[in-house]
Coordinates of C-alpha atoms and ligand atoms in Angstrom, one line a residue:
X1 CA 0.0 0.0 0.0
X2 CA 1.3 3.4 -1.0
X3 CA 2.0 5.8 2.2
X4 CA 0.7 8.9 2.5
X5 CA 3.2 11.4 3.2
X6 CA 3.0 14.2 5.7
X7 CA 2.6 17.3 4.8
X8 CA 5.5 18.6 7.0
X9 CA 5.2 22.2 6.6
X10 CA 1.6 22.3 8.3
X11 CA 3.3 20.9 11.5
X12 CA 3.4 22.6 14.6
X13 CA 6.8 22.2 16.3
X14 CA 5.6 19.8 18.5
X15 CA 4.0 17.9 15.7
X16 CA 7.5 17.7 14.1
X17 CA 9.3 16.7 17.6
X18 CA 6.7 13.8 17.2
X19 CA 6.9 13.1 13.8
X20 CA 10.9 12.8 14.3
X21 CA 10.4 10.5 17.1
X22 CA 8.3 8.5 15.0
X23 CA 10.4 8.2 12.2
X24 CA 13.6 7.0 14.8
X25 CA 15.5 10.5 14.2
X26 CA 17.5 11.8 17.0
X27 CA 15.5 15.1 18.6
X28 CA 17.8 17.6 17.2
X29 CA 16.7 16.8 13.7
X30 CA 13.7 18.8 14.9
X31 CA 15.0 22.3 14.9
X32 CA 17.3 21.7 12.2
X33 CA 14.0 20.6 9.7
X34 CA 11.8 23.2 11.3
X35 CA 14.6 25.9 10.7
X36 CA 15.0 25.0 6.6
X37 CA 11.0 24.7 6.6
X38 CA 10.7 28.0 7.8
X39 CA 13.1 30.2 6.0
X40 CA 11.1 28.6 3.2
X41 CA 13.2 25.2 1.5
X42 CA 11.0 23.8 -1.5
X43 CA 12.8 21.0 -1.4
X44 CA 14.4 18.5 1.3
X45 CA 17.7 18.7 -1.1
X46 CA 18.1 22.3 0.1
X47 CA 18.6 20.6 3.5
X48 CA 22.6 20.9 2.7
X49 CA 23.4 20.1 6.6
X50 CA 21.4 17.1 6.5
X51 CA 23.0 14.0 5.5
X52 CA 22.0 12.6 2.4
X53 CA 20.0 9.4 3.7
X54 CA 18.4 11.6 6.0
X55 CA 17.3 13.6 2.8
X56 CA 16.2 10.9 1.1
X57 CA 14.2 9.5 4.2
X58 CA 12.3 12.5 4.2
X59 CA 11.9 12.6 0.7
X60 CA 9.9 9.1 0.4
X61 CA 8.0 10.0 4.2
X62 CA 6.7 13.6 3.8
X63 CA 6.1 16.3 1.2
X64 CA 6.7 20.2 1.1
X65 CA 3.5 21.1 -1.0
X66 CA 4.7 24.1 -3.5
X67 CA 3.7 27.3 -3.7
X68 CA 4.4 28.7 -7.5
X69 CA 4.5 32.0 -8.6
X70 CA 2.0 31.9 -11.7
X71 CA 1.5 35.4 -11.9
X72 CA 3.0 38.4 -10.2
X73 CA 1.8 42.1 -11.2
X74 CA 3.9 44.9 -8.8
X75 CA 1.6 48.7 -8.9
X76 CA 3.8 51.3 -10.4
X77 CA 2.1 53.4 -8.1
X78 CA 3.3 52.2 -4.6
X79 CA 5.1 49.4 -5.3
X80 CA 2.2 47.2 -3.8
X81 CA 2.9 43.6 -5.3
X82 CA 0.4 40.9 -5.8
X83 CA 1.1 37.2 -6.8
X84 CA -1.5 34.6 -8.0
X85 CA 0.4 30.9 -6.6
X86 CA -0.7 27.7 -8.0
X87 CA -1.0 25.4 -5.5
X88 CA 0.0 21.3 -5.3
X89 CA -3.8 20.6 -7.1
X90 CA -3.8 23.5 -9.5
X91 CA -5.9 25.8 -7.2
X92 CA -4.8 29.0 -7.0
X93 CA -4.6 32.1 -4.4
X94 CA -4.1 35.3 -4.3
X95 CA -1.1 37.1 -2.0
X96 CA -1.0 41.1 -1.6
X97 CA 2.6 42.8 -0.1
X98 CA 2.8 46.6 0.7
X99 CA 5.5 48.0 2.2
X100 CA 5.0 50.6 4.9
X101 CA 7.2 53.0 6.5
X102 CA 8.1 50.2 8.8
X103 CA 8.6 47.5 6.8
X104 CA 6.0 44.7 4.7
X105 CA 3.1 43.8 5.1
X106 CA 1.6 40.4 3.6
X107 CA -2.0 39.9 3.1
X108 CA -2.7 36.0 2.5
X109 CA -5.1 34.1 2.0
X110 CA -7.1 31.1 4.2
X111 CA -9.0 29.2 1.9
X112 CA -9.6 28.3 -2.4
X113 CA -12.7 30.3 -2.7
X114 CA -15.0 31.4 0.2
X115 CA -19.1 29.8 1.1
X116 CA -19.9 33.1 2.9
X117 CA -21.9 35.0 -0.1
X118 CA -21.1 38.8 0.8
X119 CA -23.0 40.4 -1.9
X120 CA -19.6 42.7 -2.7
X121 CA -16.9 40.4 -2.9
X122 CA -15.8 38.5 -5.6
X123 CA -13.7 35.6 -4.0
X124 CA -17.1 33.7 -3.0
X125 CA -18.6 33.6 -6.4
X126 CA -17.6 30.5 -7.4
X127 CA -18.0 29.5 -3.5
X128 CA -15.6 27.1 -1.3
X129 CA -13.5 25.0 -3.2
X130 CA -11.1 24.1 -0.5
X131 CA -9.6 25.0 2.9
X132 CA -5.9 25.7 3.0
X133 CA -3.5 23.9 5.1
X134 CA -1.2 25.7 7.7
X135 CA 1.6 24.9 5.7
X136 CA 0.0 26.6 2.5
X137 CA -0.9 30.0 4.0
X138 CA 2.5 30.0 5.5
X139 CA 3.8 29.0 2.0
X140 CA 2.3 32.0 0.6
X141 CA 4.2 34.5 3.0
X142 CA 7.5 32.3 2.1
X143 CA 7.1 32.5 -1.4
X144 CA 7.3 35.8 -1.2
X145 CA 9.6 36.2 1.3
X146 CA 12.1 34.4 -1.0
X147 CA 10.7 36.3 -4.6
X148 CA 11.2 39.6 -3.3
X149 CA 14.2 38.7 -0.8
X150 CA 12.9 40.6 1.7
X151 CA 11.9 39.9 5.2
X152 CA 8.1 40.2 6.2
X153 CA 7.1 42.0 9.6
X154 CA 3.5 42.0 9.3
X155 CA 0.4 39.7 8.6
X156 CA -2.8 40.6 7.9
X157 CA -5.5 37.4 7.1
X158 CA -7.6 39.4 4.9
X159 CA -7.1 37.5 1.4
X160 CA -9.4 35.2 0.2
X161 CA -11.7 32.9 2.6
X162 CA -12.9 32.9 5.9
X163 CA -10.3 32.3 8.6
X164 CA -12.4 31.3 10.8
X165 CA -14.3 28.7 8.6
X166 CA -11.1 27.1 8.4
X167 CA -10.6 27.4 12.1
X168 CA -8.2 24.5 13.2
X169 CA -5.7 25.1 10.3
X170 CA -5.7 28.7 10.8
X171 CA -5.1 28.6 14.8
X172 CA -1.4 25.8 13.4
X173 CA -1.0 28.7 11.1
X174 CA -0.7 31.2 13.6
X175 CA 1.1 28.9 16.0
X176 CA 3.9 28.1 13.3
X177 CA 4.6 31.4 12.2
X178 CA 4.7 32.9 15.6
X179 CA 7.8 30.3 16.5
X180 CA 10.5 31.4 17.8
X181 CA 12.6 29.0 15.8
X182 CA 10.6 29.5 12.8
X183 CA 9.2 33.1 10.9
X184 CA 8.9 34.4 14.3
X185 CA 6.4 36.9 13.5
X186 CA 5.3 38.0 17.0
X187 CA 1.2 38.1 17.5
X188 CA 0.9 41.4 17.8
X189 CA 1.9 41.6 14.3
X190 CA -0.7 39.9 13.2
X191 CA -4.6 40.6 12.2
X192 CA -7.4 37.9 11.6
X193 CA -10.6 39.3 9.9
X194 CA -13.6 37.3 9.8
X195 CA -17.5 38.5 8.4
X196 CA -18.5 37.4 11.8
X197 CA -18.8 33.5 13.1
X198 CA -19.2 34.2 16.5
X199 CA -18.5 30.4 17.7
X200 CA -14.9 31.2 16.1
X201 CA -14.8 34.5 17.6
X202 CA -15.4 32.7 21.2
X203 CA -13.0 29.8 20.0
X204 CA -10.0 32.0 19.3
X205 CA -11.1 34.3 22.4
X206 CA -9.9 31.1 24.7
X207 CA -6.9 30.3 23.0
X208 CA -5.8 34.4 24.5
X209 CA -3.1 35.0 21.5
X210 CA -3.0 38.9 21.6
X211 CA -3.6 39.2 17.9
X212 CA -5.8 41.9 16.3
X213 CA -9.3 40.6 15.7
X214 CA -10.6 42.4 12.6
X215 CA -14.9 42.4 11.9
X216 CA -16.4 43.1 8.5
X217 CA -19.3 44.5 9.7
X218 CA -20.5 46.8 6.8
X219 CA -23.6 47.8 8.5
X220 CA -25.1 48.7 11.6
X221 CA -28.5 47.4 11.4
X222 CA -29.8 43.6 10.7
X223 CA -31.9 44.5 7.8
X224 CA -29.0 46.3 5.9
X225 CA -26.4 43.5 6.9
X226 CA -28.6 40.7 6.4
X227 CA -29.4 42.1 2.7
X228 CA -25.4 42.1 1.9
X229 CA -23.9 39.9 4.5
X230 CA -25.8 36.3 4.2
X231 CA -23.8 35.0 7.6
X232 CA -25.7 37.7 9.3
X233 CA -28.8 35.8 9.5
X234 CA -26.9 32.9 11.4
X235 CA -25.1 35.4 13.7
X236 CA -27.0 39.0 13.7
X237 CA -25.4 42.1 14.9
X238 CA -26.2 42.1 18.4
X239 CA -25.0 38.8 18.9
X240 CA -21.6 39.4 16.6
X241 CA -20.8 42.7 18.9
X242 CA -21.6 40.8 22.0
X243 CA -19.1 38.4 21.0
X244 CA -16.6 41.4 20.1
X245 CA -17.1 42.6 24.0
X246 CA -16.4 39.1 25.4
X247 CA -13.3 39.0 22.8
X248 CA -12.2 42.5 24.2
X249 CA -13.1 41.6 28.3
X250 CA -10.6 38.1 27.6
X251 CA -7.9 39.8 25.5
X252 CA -7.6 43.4 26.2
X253 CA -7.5 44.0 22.6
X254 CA -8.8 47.0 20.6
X255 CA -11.0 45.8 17.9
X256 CA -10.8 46.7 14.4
X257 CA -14.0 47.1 12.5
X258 CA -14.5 46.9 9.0
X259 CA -16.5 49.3 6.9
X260 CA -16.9 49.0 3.1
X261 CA -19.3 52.0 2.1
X262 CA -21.6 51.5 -0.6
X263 CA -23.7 54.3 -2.2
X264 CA -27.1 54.0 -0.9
X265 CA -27.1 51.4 1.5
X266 CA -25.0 51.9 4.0
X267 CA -23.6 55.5 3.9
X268 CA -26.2 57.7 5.4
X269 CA -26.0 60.1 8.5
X270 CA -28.7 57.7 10.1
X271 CA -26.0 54.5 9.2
X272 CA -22.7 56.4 10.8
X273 CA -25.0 57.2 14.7
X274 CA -26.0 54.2 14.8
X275 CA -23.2 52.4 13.7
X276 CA -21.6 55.0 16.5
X277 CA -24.0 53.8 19.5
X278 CA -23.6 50.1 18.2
X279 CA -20.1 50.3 19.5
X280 CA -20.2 52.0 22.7
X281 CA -18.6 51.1 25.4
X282 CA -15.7 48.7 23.0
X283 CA -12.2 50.0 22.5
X284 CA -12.5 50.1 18.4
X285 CA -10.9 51.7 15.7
X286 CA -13.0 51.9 12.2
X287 CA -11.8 51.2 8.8
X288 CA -13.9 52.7 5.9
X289 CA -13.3 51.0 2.9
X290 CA -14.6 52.7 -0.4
X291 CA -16.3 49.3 -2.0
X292 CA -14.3 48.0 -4.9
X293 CA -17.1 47.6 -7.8
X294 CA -16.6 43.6 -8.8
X295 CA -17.8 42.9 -12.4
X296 CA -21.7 42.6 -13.1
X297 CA -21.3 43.6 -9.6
X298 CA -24.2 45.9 -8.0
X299 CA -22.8 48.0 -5.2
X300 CA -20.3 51.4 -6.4
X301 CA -18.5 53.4 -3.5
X302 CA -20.1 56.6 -2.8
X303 CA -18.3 60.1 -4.1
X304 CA -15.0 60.5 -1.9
X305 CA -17.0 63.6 -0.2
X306 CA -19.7 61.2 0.7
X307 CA -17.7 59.1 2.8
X308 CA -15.4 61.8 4.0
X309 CA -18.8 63.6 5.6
X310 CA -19.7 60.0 7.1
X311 CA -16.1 60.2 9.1
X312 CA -16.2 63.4 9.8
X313 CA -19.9 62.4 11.5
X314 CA -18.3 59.5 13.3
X315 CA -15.2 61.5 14.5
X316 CA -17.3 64.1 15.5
X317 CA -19.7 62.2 17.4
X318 CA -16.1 60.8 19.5
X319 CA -15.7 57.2 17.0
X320 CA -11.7 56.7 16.2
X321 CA -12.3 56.3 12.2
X322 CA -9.8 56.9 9.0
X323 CA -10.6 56.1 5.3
X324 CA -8.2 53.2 4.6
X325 CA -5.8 54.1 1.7
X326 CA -6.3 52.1 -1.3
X327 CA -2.7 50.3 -2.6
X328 CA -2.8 48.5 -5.6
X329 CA -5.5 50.0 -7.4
X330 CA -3.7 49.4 -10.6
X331 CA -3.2 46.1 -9.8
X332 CA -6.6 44.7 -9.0
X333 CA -4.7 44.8 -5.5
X334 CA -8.5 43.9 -3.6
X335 CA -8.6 40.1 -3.7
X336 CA -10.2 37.4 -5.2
X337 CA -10.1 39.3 -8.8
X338 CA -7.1 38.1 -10.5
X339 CA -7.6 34.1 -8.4
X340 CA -11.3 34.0 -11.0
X341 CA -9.6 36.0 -14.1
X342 CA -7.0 33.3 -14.3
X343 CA -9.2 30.5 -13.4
X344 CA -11.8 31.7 -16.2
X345 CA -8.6 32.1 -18.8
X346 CA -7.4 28.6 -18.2
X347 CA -10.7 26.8 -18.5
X348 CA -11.0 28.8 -22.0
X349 CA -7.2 27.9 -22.6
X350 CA -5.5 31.2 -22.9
Ligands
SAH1 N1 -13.6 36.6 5.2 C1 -12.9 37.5 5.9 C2 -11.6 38.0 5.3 C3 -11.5 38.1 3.8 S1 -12.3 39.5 3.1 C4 -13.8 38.7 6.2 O1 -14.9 38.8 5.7 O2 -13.3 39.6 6.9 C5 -11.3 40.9 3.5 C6 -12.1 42.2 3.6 O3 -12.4 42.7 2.3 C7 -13.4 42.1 4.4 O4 -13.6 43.2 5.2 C8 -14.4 42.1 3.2 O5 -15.7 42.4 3.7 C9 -13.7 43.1 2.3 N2 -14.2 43.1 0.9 C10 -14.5 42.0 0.1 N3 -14.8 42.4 -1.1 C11 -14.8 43.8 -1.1 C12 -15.0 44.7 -2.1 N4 -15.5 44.4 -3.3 N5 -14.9 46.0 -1.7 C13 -14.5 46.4 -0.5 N6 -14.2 45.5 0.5 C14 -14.4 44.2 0.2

């Protein structure tokens, strides 16, 4: 019978320590494997302090799935840089870097496609194909770690899928990177943003990392949500921002809410008070996101003045609230665009 080989790269170090022991290895093969895995080998044959045998043992035991670079387009007009990888089956996911004042940022993605069904956003069209495993949202941040030699300080989930639909390989995820042997990207560094399963939200509240919990909340009120946000039945807005308040009371953490503006529906003086008194009493800081018009979609952003008197409201009324700068607009930067483009052009066989 054929073995099934581990994927080694979605192991935890403790999963490795046992997976060495397993295998007979002595216990200091475990930070020397970890340590290639993480400064991103492809292969076990980059291993060069391993012995060969060793090498070869690995080789017929476990696998490093690959993460190619199948497209890359880099925005002349802030150097924003976005990669489409082809995964081990084909799939293929989309991988945003921006470069800050101090230092790059990577925003990666959690699953193939998305089974959510916001009303704006193009990644769940096609809905879920696939979750990722740790090792593959990792492998996006190594990838282009290694393409662009440069060394990543920040993470944002934020790419396409729900983090916390994939819950179980997200949480190895976050373990893995946050190594101290491994990327060592510390937690603070890190935001997860999620359209608002609260049993995740409660999940990842116990596990106490002190990572930045992001919400896509979009609207204030359960008719407006409900009509762009399909989760929202499930989970409506007074039980998502109770679970925000039991997130913040466990963690400490200042919460980050989303807000993409669309003209007419959520944009209104009525939207930004309540939308203001929806959030008393939380330690918050809003993110107004002009929405990105996806194709045949039917929500357009507002006029710039539009959403610049719907801060100014908020700020006035005492809400901390910018206007998120948009990187990448030449690039199709927002996510999920180029993943179908490409996807549509192979099945046509461009
Ligand atoms: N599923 C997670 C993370 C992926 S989406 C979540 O919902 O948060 C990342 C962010 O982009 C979310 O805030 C999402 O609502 C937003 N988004 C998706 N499509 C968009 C669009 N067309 N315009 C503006 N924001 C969009």
């Amino acid at each position: 019978m054929r073995q099934i080989k581990t994927d080694i790269r979605s192991l935890t170090y403790e999963q490795l320590e046992g997976f060495v022991q397993s295998q007979n290895l002595p216990a200091f093969r475990t930070e020397q494997i970890f340590r290639w895995l993480h400064s991103g080998a492809e292969s076990f044959d980059e291993m060069t302090n391993l012995p060969k045998s060793l090498r070869k043992l690995l080789d017929e035991r476990a696998c490093i799935h690959k993460t190619a670079v199948y497209k890359k387009l880099a925005s002349k007009q802030d150097g924003t840089v976005k990669y489409v990888f082809e995964l081990y089956d084909g799939s293929f996911v989309e991988t945003v870097v921006m470069k800050y004042e101090h230092g790059y940022s990577v925003c990666l993605s959690t699953q193939v496609g998305c089974r959510m069904g916001c009303g704006f956003c193009q990644s769940t069209r096609s809905g879920l194909i696939r979750n990722l495993e740790a090792g593959e949202i990792l492998g996006q941040l190594l990838a282009a770690q290694r393409d662009m030699s440069i060394s990543i300080s920040n993470i944002v989930l934020m790419g396409i899928g729900e983090p916390l639909d994939n819950f179980d390989n997200v949480v190895s995820f976050l373990k893995i990177v946050n190594h101290p042997k491994g990327v060592n990207i510390g937690y603070r560094h890190i935001s997860l943003s999620t359209c608002g399963l609260v049993d995740g939200i409660d999940k990842l509240a116990k596990l106490n990392f002190p990572i930045t919990l992001s919400i896509s909340l979009h609207a204030p009120t359960d008719e407006k949500r409900s009509s762009i946000m399909p989760i929202n039945k499930k989970y409506n807005v007074n039980s998502l921002i109770s679970a925000c308040r039991r997130y913040q009371s466990k963690t400490g953490r200042r919460i980050s809410f989303e807000y993409s503006v669309i003209n007419g529906v959520n944009d209104s003086p009525d939207d930004a008070k309540r939308l203001f008194s929806l959030l008393s009493g939380i330690m918050y800081h809003i993110n107004l996101i002009p929405v990105n018009k996806i194709e045949n979609g039917k929500y357009t952003a507002p006029v710039m003045k539009r959403i610049e008197s719907f801060r100014n409201l908020l700020c006035s009324m005492g809400a901390v609230c910018t206007i998120r700068r948009t990187l990448g607009a030449d690039i199709s930067a927002s996510c999920g665009q180029l993943r179908s483009k490409y996807e549509t052009e192979r099945r046509v066989g461009n």
